Amino acid sequence: MSTAKVVPTPSTTLSFDATSLIKYKLSDEVLAKVAASGSLRSSSCRSAVWRLVLRCLPYETKDWEVTLSRSRNLYRTLKEKHLVDPHDKKFSQDPELNNPLASTEHNPWNTFFEDNDLRDIIGKDVSRTFPEIEFFQNGNIRQMMSEILLIYAKEHRYVKYRQGMHEILAPLIFVIYLDNEGFLHAKENDELKTLTVEEEDILNCLFCKEYLEQDSYTLFCSVMLEVSRWYEDPAPSEASKQLIPKEPYMRVQDSVPSSRLMEDLVDIGNLLQDIDPTLAKHLSSLDIPPQLYGLRWLRLLFGREMPLHDLLFLWDVLLIDRPITPLAKCIFVSLLVQIRHLLLTSDYGGCLQYLMRYPPIADIDSFVKLARHYRNPKKNAKPDVKLNNFSHITVSGSSHPNRTQRPQRPVAPSKARPESNTVSVPSSPRRSHEPHREPIRNPQNNDNWTKEVQMMEEQVSTLQTRLNEQDMMCCQISKALEVCAEDVRNAKSSEQCAALAQTILELSKTLLSIKTVPVNQSPSKNGKNGNVDEKQKLREPPQIRHINEMIDMTSKRPQI
């Protein structure tokens, strides 16, 4: 029989280990205190706490063995159901029904080929998971992750598989593996001698390394219940389909949210406006809404914005505050406030670099306290956070592009010896009258070439996204204008209506041929004294005065 459990008091300091799971009577309040204190950072029971707060396990330890057996058997059943092998005896071996070249409806080869296509997509993502950590380079771990993601995609067809899910699974399987190894180490060091045989059997069942894949799948499904809203496909309503924008352009932040992910990003923009209006105004003036960079932040639960050990501590606090969406929004805003001094002094390109390659956080404890303060200001005091980021490097440890590749002020010549990766021209009496020349850089030894290419790829990707959105909107408005013109033609109208239809068609053609015009464009040669006739003005888009300024066609609309 197990002994009576101790109810921890508010003054109790929990050093959380395997025996704490059995010794103390746990609850959400107790585990919230443990997570906020940072005790799980050195604990070997982090995965057990996550499973408790996500309801993978009940708080009654006597029910753990039954619950674990049920979940592990369920995964085995799902694996037999979804991992199709056409050579299995459960399928008919009739060549007319089981043939890789046949296109019959119940041919198992059809499912096999579909699974292979999905497996290839998942395999490419898994191979890129945390490349700096050796654990994720293990072939068995990669195979395990691929099968978990494949089974999840086939079992949850409303979500399917989306890029980024592999980075939600990776920390979960990593934590479960570490806890299993930690429990074996505790047994070898005879640290469980205070437990009864029954209690030790329960922990043996909980931390069994043979069920790493099964337990990881169960925990992954529970986490995905919280974040699947950010992976769902947008489902526009009939009203949004019939909605025609009033202007022939639309920015991302001006469009009607078509998914819960976009709705949450709009809420984050409003929250930033309430907390830091100055920063919100600066980012808005640069046309950098949360929708531009925040998709990755939310979908990966900030997995790319901090190193893994800090990320696990953040998840300790995040996963216990269910539903996690409100706290996730506060974490999002806290990330912006943390680097406000860098964003306020940067232009469009500089801000994007800081947001796409977030500078590492120096004190994760202060950061978490700040996020919890925004979540509940009355309950959690605001910490004294000053400069809490390493702005000169990225999370991976490389030099930050804003520090290494953005233009620097010219430095006065010094007598210092040249760097080892430069080739200087020796001085000569004949060149003594020539001005000082900068040393010639050797491209072969310059590590910045690779970083510069990566930065340019990110900038091109961002610009391409904007161009795609503008092109799609222009095509939609063009079709709407053509339909409007056709309606005017069919109606009983005067010559003025016919002229209006012709003008709308010209606007449609002009909209499709929109191009950005340089600021210092020379005046047109048509007309005298540099004056352009009205028809030519109609066809030419206005000049772009600022970076990212959209073209306003309001003045070109005829008055109806």
Coordinates of C-alpha atoms in Angstrom, one line a residue:
M1 CA 0.0 0.0 0.0
S2 CA 1.2 3.5 -0.8
T3 CA 1.7 6.0 2.0
A4 CA -0.5 9.1 2.4
K5 CA 0.6 11.9 0.2
V6 CA 1.9 15.2 1.6
V7 CA 0.0 18.4 0.7
P8 CA 2.6 21.1 0.0
T9 CA 2.0 24.4 1.7
P10 CA 2.7 27.8 0.0
S11 CA 6.0 28.0 1.8
T12 CA 7.1 24.6 0.7
T13 CA 10.1 24.6 -1.7
L14 CA 9.9 21.7 -4.0
S15 CA 13.1 20.2 -5.4
F16 CA 11.2 18.3 -8.1
D17 CA 12.5 14.7 -8.7
A18 CA 10.9 11.3 -9.3
T19 CA 10.0 10.8 -5.6
S20 CA 8.1 14.1 -5.6
L21 CA 5.6 12.7 -8.1
I22 CA 4.7 10.0 -5.5
K23 CA 5.4 11.9 -2.2
Y24 CA 3.3 15.1 -2.8
K25 CA -0.3 15.5 -3.6
L26 CA 0.0 17.4 -6.9
S27 CA -2.4 19.9 -8.5
D28 CA -2.4 22.5 -11.2
E29 CA -1.7 25.2 -8.6
V30 CA 1.3 23.3 -7.2
L31 CA 2.7 22.5 -10.6
A32 CA 2.3 26.2 -11.7
K33 CA 4.4 27.2 -8.8
V34 CA 7.0 24.6 -9.6
A35 CA 7.1 25.7 -13.2
A36 CA 7.4 29.4 -12.5
S37 CA 10.1 28.9 -9.9
G38 CA 12.3 27.2 -12.5
S39 CA 12.6 24.0 -10.5
L40 CA 11.9 21.9 -13.6
R41 CA 15.0 23.2 -15.4
S42 CA 17.2 20.8 -13.3
S43 CA 14.5 18.1 -12.9
S44 CA 14.2 14.7 -14.4
C45 CA 10.4 14.7 -14.2
R46 CA 9.6 17.6 -16.7
S47 CA 7.8 15.2 -19.1
A48 CA 5.7 13.8 -16.3
V49 CA 4.6 17.4 -15.3
W50 CA 3.7 18.2 -18.9
R51 CA 1.7 15.0 -19.2
L52 CA -0.2 15.9 -16.0
V53 CA -1.0 19.5 -16.9
L54 CA -2.1 18.4 -20.4
R55 CA -4.3 15.6 -19.0
C56 CA -2.3 12.8 -20.6
L57 CA -2.1 11.4 -17.0
P58 CA -4.5 11.7 -14.1
Y59 CA -3.3 13.2 -10.8
E60 CA -4.1 9.9 -9.0
T61 CA -0.9 7.9 -9.4
K62 CA -2.7 4.6 -8.8
D63 CA -4.4 5.1 -12.3
W64 CA -1.1 5.8 -14.2
E65 CA -0.4 2.2 -15.2
V66 CA -3.9 1.7 -16.7
T67 CA -3.8 5.1 -18.5
L68 CA -0.3 4.4 -19.9
S69 CA -1.3 0.9 -21.1
R70 CA -4.4 2.3 -22.8
S71 CA -2.5 5.1 -24.7
R72 CA 0.4 2.8 -25.7
N73 CA -2.0 0.2 -27.1
L74 CA -3.9 2.9 -28.9
Y75 CA -0.7 4.0 -30.7
R76 CA 0.1 0.4 -31.6
T77 CA -3.4 0.0 -33.1
L78 CA -3.1 3.3 -35.1
K79 CA 0.3 2.2 -36.4
E80 CA -1.1 -1.1 -37.7
K81 CA -4.0 0.8 -39.2
H82 CA -2.2 3.6 -41.0
L83 CA 1.2 2.2 -41.9
V84 CA 0.2 0.1 -45.0
D85 CA 2.3 -2.7 -46.3
P86 CA 0.8 -4.2 -49.5
H87 CA 2.6 -7.4 -48.9
D88 CA 0.8 -7.9 -45.6
K89 CA -1.3 -11.1 -45.4
K90 CA -4.4 -9.0 -44.4
F91 CA -4.6 -7.7 -47.9
S92 CA -5.7 -9.9 -50.8
Q93 CA -2.8 -11.1 -52.9
D94 CA -4.9 -11.3 -56.0
P95 CA -2.8 -9.6 -58.8
E96 CA -5.9 -7.9 -60.1
L97 CA -6.6 -6.3 -56.7
N98 CA -3.1 -5.9 -55.3
N99 CA -1.0 -4.6 -58.0
P100 CA 1.2 -1.5 -58.0
L101 CA 0.2 -0.8 -61.6
A102 CA -3.5 -1.2 -61.1
S103 CA -5.8 1.7 -60.4
T104 CA -8.6 -0.1 -58.6
E105 CA -10.3 1.6 -55.7
H106 CA -9.3 -0.8 -52.9
N107 CA -5.7 -1.3 -54.1
P108 CA -3.4 -1.0 -51.1
W109 CA -0.6 0.3 -53.3
N110 CA -2.5 3.5 -53.8
T111 CA -2.4 4.3 -50.1
F112 CA 1.2 3.1 -50.0
F113 CA 2.3 5.6 -52.7
E114 CA 0.4 8.4 -51.0
D115 CA 2.1 7.7 -47.7
N116 CA 5.5 7.7 -49.4
D117 CA 4.9 11.1 -50.8
L118 CA 3.9 12.4 -47.4
R119 CA 6.8 10.6 -45.8
D120 CA 9.2 12.3 -48.1
I121 CA 7.9 15.7 -47.1
I122 CA 8.1 14.9 -43.4
G123 CA 11.6 13.3 -43.8
K124 CA 13.0 16.5 -45.3
D125 CA 11.6 18.6 -42.4
V126 CA 12.8 16.1 -39.8
S127 CA 16.3 16.1 -41.3
R128 CA 16.5 19.9 -40.7
T129 CA 15.4 19.7 -37.0
F130 CA 17.8 21.3 -34.6
P131 CA 20.9 20.5 -36.7
E132 CA 23.2 21.8 -33.9
I133 CA 22.0 19.1 -31.4
E134 CA 23.5 15.6 -31.9
F135 CA 20.4 13.9 -30.5
F136 CA 18.3 14.8 -33.5
Q137 CA 20.9 13.5 -36.0
N138 CA 20.3 9.9 -34.8
G139 CA 18.7 7.7 -37.4
N140 CA 16.4 6.0 -35.0
I141 CA 15.1 9.3 -33.6
R142 CA 14.5 10.6 -37.0
Q143 CA 12.6 7.5 -38.0
M144 CA 10.6 7.7 -34.8
M145 CA 9.6 11.3 -35.5
S146 CA 8.7 10.6 -39.1
E147 CA 6.3 7.8 -38.1
I148 CA 4.7 9.9 -35.3
L149 CA 4.1 12.8 -37.7
L150 CA 2.8 10.5 -40.4
I151 CA 0.3 8.7 -38.1
Y152 CA -0.8 12.0 -36.7
A153 CA -1.5 13.4 -40.2
K154 CA -3.5 10.4 -41.2
E155 CA -5.5 10.3 -37.9
H156 CA -6.2 14.0 -37.9
R157 CA -7.2 14.7 -41.4
Y158 CA -8.8 18.1 -40.6
V159 CA -5.3 19.4 -39.7
K160 CA -3.1 17.0 -41.7
Y161 CA 0.7 17.6 -41.6
R162 CA 2.0 21.2 -41.9
Q163 CA 5.6 22.4 -41.9
G164 CA 6.6 23.3 -38.4
M165 CA 4.9 20.4 -36.6
H166 CA 8.3 18.6 -36.5
E167 CA 9.6 21.4 -34.3
I168 CA 6.8 21.0 -31.9
L169 CA 7.4 17.2 -31.6
A170 CA 11.2 17.6 -31.3
P171 CA 11.4 19.1 -27.8
L172 CA 8.7 16.7 -26.5
I173 CA 10.6 13.6 -27.6
F174 CA 13.8 15.1 -26.3
V175 CA 12.4 15.8 -22.8
I176 CA 10.8 12.3 -22.5
Y177 CA 14.1 10.7 -23.5
L178 CA 16.1 12.7 -20.9
D179 CA 13.6 11.9 -18.2
N180 CA 13.8 8.1 -19.0
E181 CA 17.6 8.3 -18.8
G182 CA 17.5 10.3 -15.6
F183 CA 15.2 7.8 -13.9
L184 CA 17.6 4.9 -14.8
H185 CA 20.5 7.0 -13.4
A186 CA 18.5 7.6 -10.2
K187 CA 17.9 3.8 -9.8
E188 CA 21.5 3.0 -10.4
N189 CA 22.5 5.5 -7.6
D190 CA 19.9 4.0 -5.2
E191 CA 18.0 7.3 -5.0
L192 CA 14.5 5.6 -4.9
K193 CA 15.1 3.6 -1.6
T194 CA 12.4 5.7 0.2
L195 CA 9.7 4.4 -2.2
T196 CA 7.7 1.2 -1.7
V197 CA 7.7 -1.6 -4.3
E198 CA 4.3 -0.5 -5.6
E199 CA 5.4 3.1 -6.0
E200 CA 8.6 2.1 -7.8
D201 CA 6.7 -0.1 -10.2
I202 CA 4.5 2.9 -11.1
L203 CA 7.6 5.0 -11.9
N204 CA 9.1 2.1 -13.8
C205 CA 6.0 2.0 -16.0
L206 CA 6.0 5.8 -16.4
F207 CA 9.7 6.2 -17.3
C208 CA 10.0 3.1 -19.6
K209 CA 12.4 3.9 -22.5
E210 CA 10.8 1.1 -24.6
Y211 CA 7.7 3.2 -25.0
L212 CA 9.5 6.4 -26.0
E213 CA 7.6 6.6 -29.4
Q214 CA 4.2 5.8 -27.9
D215 CA 4.5 8.3 -25.1
S216 CA 5.8 11.0 -27.5
Y217 CA 2.8 10.6 -29.7
T218 CA 0.4 10.9 -26.8
L219 CA 2.1 14.1 -25.5
F220 CA 2.4 15.5 -29.0
C221 CA -1.4 15.0 -29.7
S222 CA -2.2 16.9 -26.4
V223 CA 0.1 19.8 -27.3
M224 CA -1.4 19.9 -30.8
L225 CA -4.9 20.3 -29.3
E226 CA -3.6 23.7 -28.0
V227 CA -1.8 24.8 -31.2
S228 CA -3.7 23.2 -34.0
R229 CA -5.7 26.4 -34.4
W230 CA -2.6 27.9 -35.8
Y231 CA -2.1 25.2 -38.4
E232 CA -5.7 25.0 -39.8
D233 CA -6.4 26.1 -43.3
P234 CA -8.3 29.4 -43.7
A235 CA -12.0 28.8 -44.4
P236 CA -13.4 32.0 -45.8
S237 CA -17.1 32.5 -45.2
E238 CA -19.6 33.4 -48.0
A239 CA -19.6 37.0 -46.8
S240 CA -15.9 37.3 -47.1
K241 CA -16.0 35.8 -50.6
Q242 CA -18.5 38.4 -51.8
L243 CA -16.7 41.3 -50.1
I244 CA -15.0 43.6 -52.7
P245 CA -12.4 45.9 -51.2
K246 CA -13.0 49.6 -51.6
E247 CA -9.4 50.2 -52.8
P248 CA -7.5 48.5 -55.6
Y249 CA -4.9 47.3 -53.1
M250 CA -5.0 45.7 -49.7
R251 CA -2.2 45.2 -47.1
V252 CA -2.0 42.0 -45.1
Q253 CA -3.1 43.9 -41.9
D254 CA -6.1 45.5 -43.7
S255 CA -7.6 42.2 -44.9
V256 CA -10.4 40.4 -43.1
P257 CA -8.8 37.6 -40.9
S258 CA -9.5 34.3 -42.7
S259 CA -8.2 32.0 -39.9
R260 CA -7.9 31.9 -36.2
L261 CA -4.1 32.4 -36.6
M262 CA -4.7 35.7 -38.4
E263 CA -7.3 36.7 -35.8
D264 CA -4.8 36.1 -33.0
L265 CA -2.1 38.1 -34.8
V266 CA -4.6 41.0 -35.1
D267 CA -5.2 40.8 -31.3
I268 CA -1.4 40.8 -30.8
G269 CA -1.2 44.0 -32.8
N270 CA -3.9 45.6 -30.6
L271 CA -2.2 44.4 -27.4
L272 CA 1.1 45.9 -28.5
Q273 CA -0.7 49.2 -29.1
D274 CA -2.0 49.1 -25.6
I275 CA 1.3 48.2 -23.9
D276 CA 3.8 50.2 -26.1
P277 CA 2.1 52.7 -28.4
T278 CA 5.5 54.1 -29.5
L279 CA 6.8 50.8 -30.7
A280 CA 3.5 49.9 -32.3
K281 CA 3.5 53.2 -34.2
H282 CA 7.1 52.8 -35.4
L283 CA 6.4 49.3 -36.8
S284 CA 3.2 50.4 -38.4
S285 CA 5.0 53.3 -40.1
L286 CA 7.4 50.8 -41.6
D287 CA 4.5 48.6 -42.6
I288 CA 5.7 45.7 -40.5
P289 CA 2.5 44.1 -39.0
P290 CA 2.6 40.9 -36.8
Q291 CA 1.2 39.0 -39.8
L292 CA 4.5 39.5 -41.6
Y293 CA 6.8 37.7 -39.1
G294 CA 4.5 36.2 -36.4
L295 CA 3.3 33.1 -38.2
R296 CA 6.5 31.2 -37.4
W297 CA 6.6 32.6 -33.8
L298 CA 3.2 31.2 -32.9
R299 CA 3.3 27.9 -35.0
L300 CA 6.6 26.9 -33.5
L301 CA 5.8 28.2 -30.0
F302 CA 8.8 30.5 -30.3
G303 CA 11.1 27.5 -30.9
R304 CA 13.4 29.5 -33.3
E305 CA 13.6 32.6 -31.1
M306 CA 15.6 31.1 -28.2
P307 CA 18.0 28.1 -27.5
L308 CA 16.5 24.8 -26.6
H309 CA 17.2 25.0 -22.8
D310 CA 15.5 28.4 -22.5
L311 CA 12.6 27.2 -24.7
L312 CA 11.9 24.3 -22.4
F313 CA 11.6 26.6 -19.5
L314 CA 9.3 28.9 -21.4
W315 CA 7.1 25.8 -22.3
D316 CA 7.1 24.9 -18.6
V317 CA 5.2 28.1 -17.9
L318 CA 3.2 28.2 -21.1
L319 CA 1.8 24.6 -21.1
I320 CA 0.4 24.9 -17.6
D321 CA -1.5 28.1 -18.4
R322 CA -4.2 26.5 -20.5
P323 CA -5.6 27.5 -22.9
I324 CA -2.2 28.7 -23.9
T325 CA -3.3 31.3 -26.4
P326 CA -3.6 34.3 -24.0
L327 CA -0.1 33.8 -22.5
A328 CA 1.3 33.1 -26.0
K329 CA 0.1 36.5 -27.1
C330 CA 1.8 38.1 -24.0
I331 CA 5.0 36.3 -24.8
F332 CA 4.8 37.5 -28.4
V333 CA 4.5 41.1 -27.2
S334 CA 7.2 40.6 -24.6
L335 CA 9.6 39.6 -27.4
L336 CA 9.0 42.9 -29.1
V337 CA 9.3 45.0 -26.0
Q338 CA 12.6 43.3 -25.2
I339 CA 14.2 44.6 -28.3
R340 CA 12.3 47.9 -28.6
H341 CA 15.6 49.9 -28.4
L342 CA 16.9 48.0 -31.4
L343 CA 13.7 48.3 -33.4
L344 CA 13.2 52.0 -32.8
T345 CA 16.6 52.8 -34.2
S346 CA 16.3 50.5 -37.2
D347 CA 14.9 51.0 -40.7
Y348 CA 12.6 48.5 -42.5
G349 CA 15.4 46.0 -43.3
G350 CA 17.0 46.3 -39.9
C351 CA 13.7 45.6 -38.1
L352 CA 13.0 42.6 -40.3
Q353 CA 16.5 41.2 -39.5
Y354 CA 15.9 41.5 -35.8
L355 CA 12.4 39.9 -36.1
M356 CA 13.5 37.1 -38.4
R357 CA 16.7 36.5 -36.5
Y358 CA 15.8 37.3 -32.9
P359 CA 18.7 38.3 -30.7
P360 CA 19.3 35.8 -27.8
I361 CA 17.7 36.6 -24.5
A362 CA 20.3 37.1 -21.7
D363 CA 18.0 36.5 -18.7
I364 CA 15.1 34.1 -19.5
D365 CA 13.7 34.4 -16.0
S366 CA 13.1 38.1 -16.3
F367 CA 11.6 37.6 -19.7
V368 CA 9.1 35.0 -18.4
K369 CA 8.2 37.3 -15.5
L370 CA 7.5 40.1 -18.0
A371 CA 5.2 37.9 -20.0
R372 CA 3.4 36.7 -16.9
H373 CA 3.0 40.4 -15.8
Y374 CA 1.3 41.2 -19.1
R375 CA -0.9 38.1 -18.7
N376 CA -2.0 39.2 -15.2
P377 CA -0.7 42.6 -14.1
K378 CA -2.5 42.5 -10.7
K379 CA -1.1 39.2 -9.7
N380 CA 2.4 39.4 -11.1
A381 CA 4.7 42.4 -10.6
K382 CA 6.5 43.9 -13.5
P383 CA 10.3 43.0 -13.4
D384 CA 13.0 45.5 -13.9
V385 CA 14.2 44.6 -17.4
K386 CA 16.7 46.8 -19.1
L387 CA 19.0 45.6 -21.9
N388 CA 18.3 41.8 -21.9
N389 CA 19.4 40.7 -25.4
F390 CA 22.7 39.9 -27.1
S391 CA 22.2 42.1 -30.1
H392 CA 25.5 41.2 -31.8
I393 CA 24.7 37.5 -32.3
T394 CA 21.9 35.2 -33.4
V395 CA 20.5 32.2 -31.5
S396 CA 22.8 29.9 -33.4
G397 CA 25.8 31.9 -32.2
S398 CA 26.8 33.5 -35.4
S399 CA 27.3 37.3 -35.9
H400 CA 24.0 39.1 -36.4
P401 CA 23.5 40.5 -39.9
N402 CA 22.6 43.9 -38.6
R403 CA 26.1 44.1 -37.0
T404 CA 28.2 42.5 -39.7
Q405 CA 26.7 43.5 -43.0
R406 CA 24.8 46.8 -42.6
P407 CA 26.8 49.9 -43.6
Q408 CA 29.2 51.1 -41.0
R409 CA 30.6 54.6 -40.4
P410 CA 34.0 55.1 -42.0
V411 CA 36.8 54.4 -39.5
A412 CA 39.8 56.7 -39.4
P413 CA 43.0 55.1 -40.7
S414 CA 45.1 53.6 -38.0
K415 CA 48.6 52.1 -37.8
A416 CA 47.3 48.8 -36.7
R417 CA 48.5 45.7 -38.5
P418 CA 46.1 44.3 -41.1
E419 CA 43.9 41.4 -40.4
S420 CA 45.1 37.9 -41.2
N421 CA 42.3 37.4 -43.8
T422 CA 43.4 40.5 -45.9
V423 CA 46.1 41.1 -48.5
S424 CA 47.7 44.5 -48.3
V425 CA 49.7 46.1 -51.0
P426 CA 53.3 46.9 -49.9
S427 CA 54.2 50.5 -49.8
S428 CA 56.6 51.9 -52.4
P429 CA 58.3 55.3 -52.9
R430 CA 56.5 55.7 -56.2
R431 CA 53.1 55.5 -54.5
S432 CA 53.8 57.7 -51.5
H433 CA 51.9 60.6 -53.1
E434 CA 48.8 58.4 -53.7
P435 CA 45.9 58.4 -51.2
H436 CA 45.6 55.6 -48.6
R437 CA 44.0 52.5 -50.0
E438 CA 41.9 50.0 -48.1
P439 CA 43.3 46.5 -47.9
I440 CA 42.0 44.0 -50.5
R441 CA 39.7 41.4 -49.0
N442 CA 40.2 37.8 -49.9
P443 CA 36.8 36.3 -50.8
Q444 CA 38.0 32.8 -50.3
N445 CA 38.7 33.4 -46.6
N446 CA 35.7 35.7 -45.9
D447 CA 33.0 33.9 -43.9
N448 CA 30.6 36.8 -44.5
W449 CA 29.8 35.6 -48.0
T450 CA 27.6 32.8 -46.8
K451 CA 25.8 35.0 -44.3
E452 CA 25.3 37.6 -47.0
V453 CA 23.7 35.1 -49.3
Q454 CA 21.4 33.9 -46.5
M455 CA 20.3 37.5 -45.7
M456 CA 19.6 38.2 -49.3
E457 CA 17.5 35.0 -49.6
E458 CA 15.4 36.1 -46.7
Q459 CA 14.9 39.5 -48.1
V460 CA 14.0 38.1 -51.5
S461 CA 11.5 35.7 -49.9
T462 CA 9.8 38.5 -48.0
L463 CA 9.6 40.7 -51.1
Q464 CA 8.3 37.8 -53.1
T465 CA 5.5 37.2 -50.6
R466 CA 4.5 40.9 -50.9
L467 CA 4.5 40.7 -54.7
N468 CA 2.4 37.6 -54.7
E469 CA -0.2 39.2 -52.4
Q470 CA -0.3 42.3 -54.6
D471 CA -0.6 40.3 -57.8
M472 CA -3.4 38.2 -56.4
M473 CA -5.3 41.3 -55.2
C474 CA -4.8 43.1 -58.6
C475 CA -6.2 40.1 -60.4
Q476 CA -9.3 39.9 -58.2
I477 CA -10.0 43.6 -58.5
S478 CA -9.6 43.4 -62.3
K479 CA -12.2 40.7 -62.5
A480 CA -14.5 42.7 -60.3
L481 CA -14.1 45.8 -62.5
E482 CA -14.8 43.8 -65.7
V483 CA -18.0 42.4 -64.2
C484 CA -19.0 45.9 -63.2
A485 CA -18.4 47.2 -66.7
E486 CA -20.4 44.4 -68.2
D487 CA -23.3 45.2 -65.9
V488 CA -23.2 48.8 -67.0
R489 CA -23.2 47.8 -70.7
N490 CA -26.3 45.6 -70.3
A491 CA -28.2 48.2 -68.4
K492 CA -30.4 50.8 -70.0
S493 CA -28.0 53.7 -69.9
S494 CA -27.0 56.9 -71.7
E495 CA -23.7 57.7 -73.5
Q496 CA -22.3 58.7 -70.1
C497 CA -22.7 55.1 -68.8
A498 CA -21.0 53.8 -71.9
A499 CA -18.1 56.2 -71.3
L500 CA -18.0 55.1 -67.6
A501 CA -17.7 51.4 -68.7
Q502 CA -14.8 52.3 -71.0
T503 CA -13.1 54.2 -68.2
I504 CA -13.5 51.2 -65.8
L505 CA -11.9 48.9 -68.3
E506 CA -9.0 51.3 -68.7
L507 CA -8.6 51.3 -64.9
S508 CA -8.5 47.5 -65.0
K509 CA -5.8 47.5 -67.6
T510 CA -3.9 50.1 -65.7
L511 CA -4.2 48.1 -62.4
L512 CA -2.7 45.0 -64.1
S513 CA 0.3 47.0 -65.3
I514 CA 1.1 48.7 -62.1
K515 CA 4.9 49.3 -61.7
T516 CA 6.8 51.2 -59.1
V517 CA 8.1 54.5 -60.3
P518 CA 11.4 55.9 -59.1
V519 CA 11.3 59.0 -57.0
N520 CA 13.5 61.1 -59.3
Q521 CA 11.8 60.2 -62.5
S522 CA 12.2 62.7 -65.3
P523 CA 9.0 64.4 -66.5
S524 CA 7.2 63.0 -69.5
K525 CA 8.0 64.6 -72.8
N526 CA 4.4 64.4 -74.0
G527 CA 2.8 67.8 -74.2
K528 CA 4.3 71.3 -73.9
N529 CA 6.1 72.6 -70.9
G530 CA 6.3 69.1 -69.5
N531 CA 2.5 68.8 -69.1
V532 CA 1.1 65.3 -69.6
D533 CA -2.4 65.0 -71.1
E534 CA -5.1 63.5 -68.9
K535 CA -5.3 60.2 -70.7
Q536 CA -1.6 59.6 -70.2
K537 CA -1.9 60.4 -66.5
L538 CA -4.7 57.9 -66.2
R539 CA -2.6 55.1 -67.5
E540 CA 0.5 55.9 -65.4
P541 CA 0.6 55.0 -61.7
P542 CA 1.6 57.7 -59.3
Q543 CA 5.2 57.9 -58.0
I544 CA 6.2 56.0 -54.9
R545 CA 7.4 58.5 -52.4
H546 CA 8.4 56.1 -49.6
I547 CA 9.5 52.5 -49.3
N548 CA 6.6 50.1 -49.3
E549 CA 4.1 52.8 -50.0
M550 CA 1.1 51.4 -51.9
I551 CA -0.4 53.0 -55.0
D552 CA -3.5 54.9 -54.3
M553 CA -6.0 54.8 -57.2
T554 CA -8.7 56.8 -55.3
S555 CA -8.1 59.9 -57.3
K556 CA -8.5 58.0 -60.5
R557 CA -12.0 56.8 -59.8
P558 CA -14.7 58.6 -61.8
Q559 CA -17.4 60.2 -59.8
I560 CA -20.7 58.3 -60.2

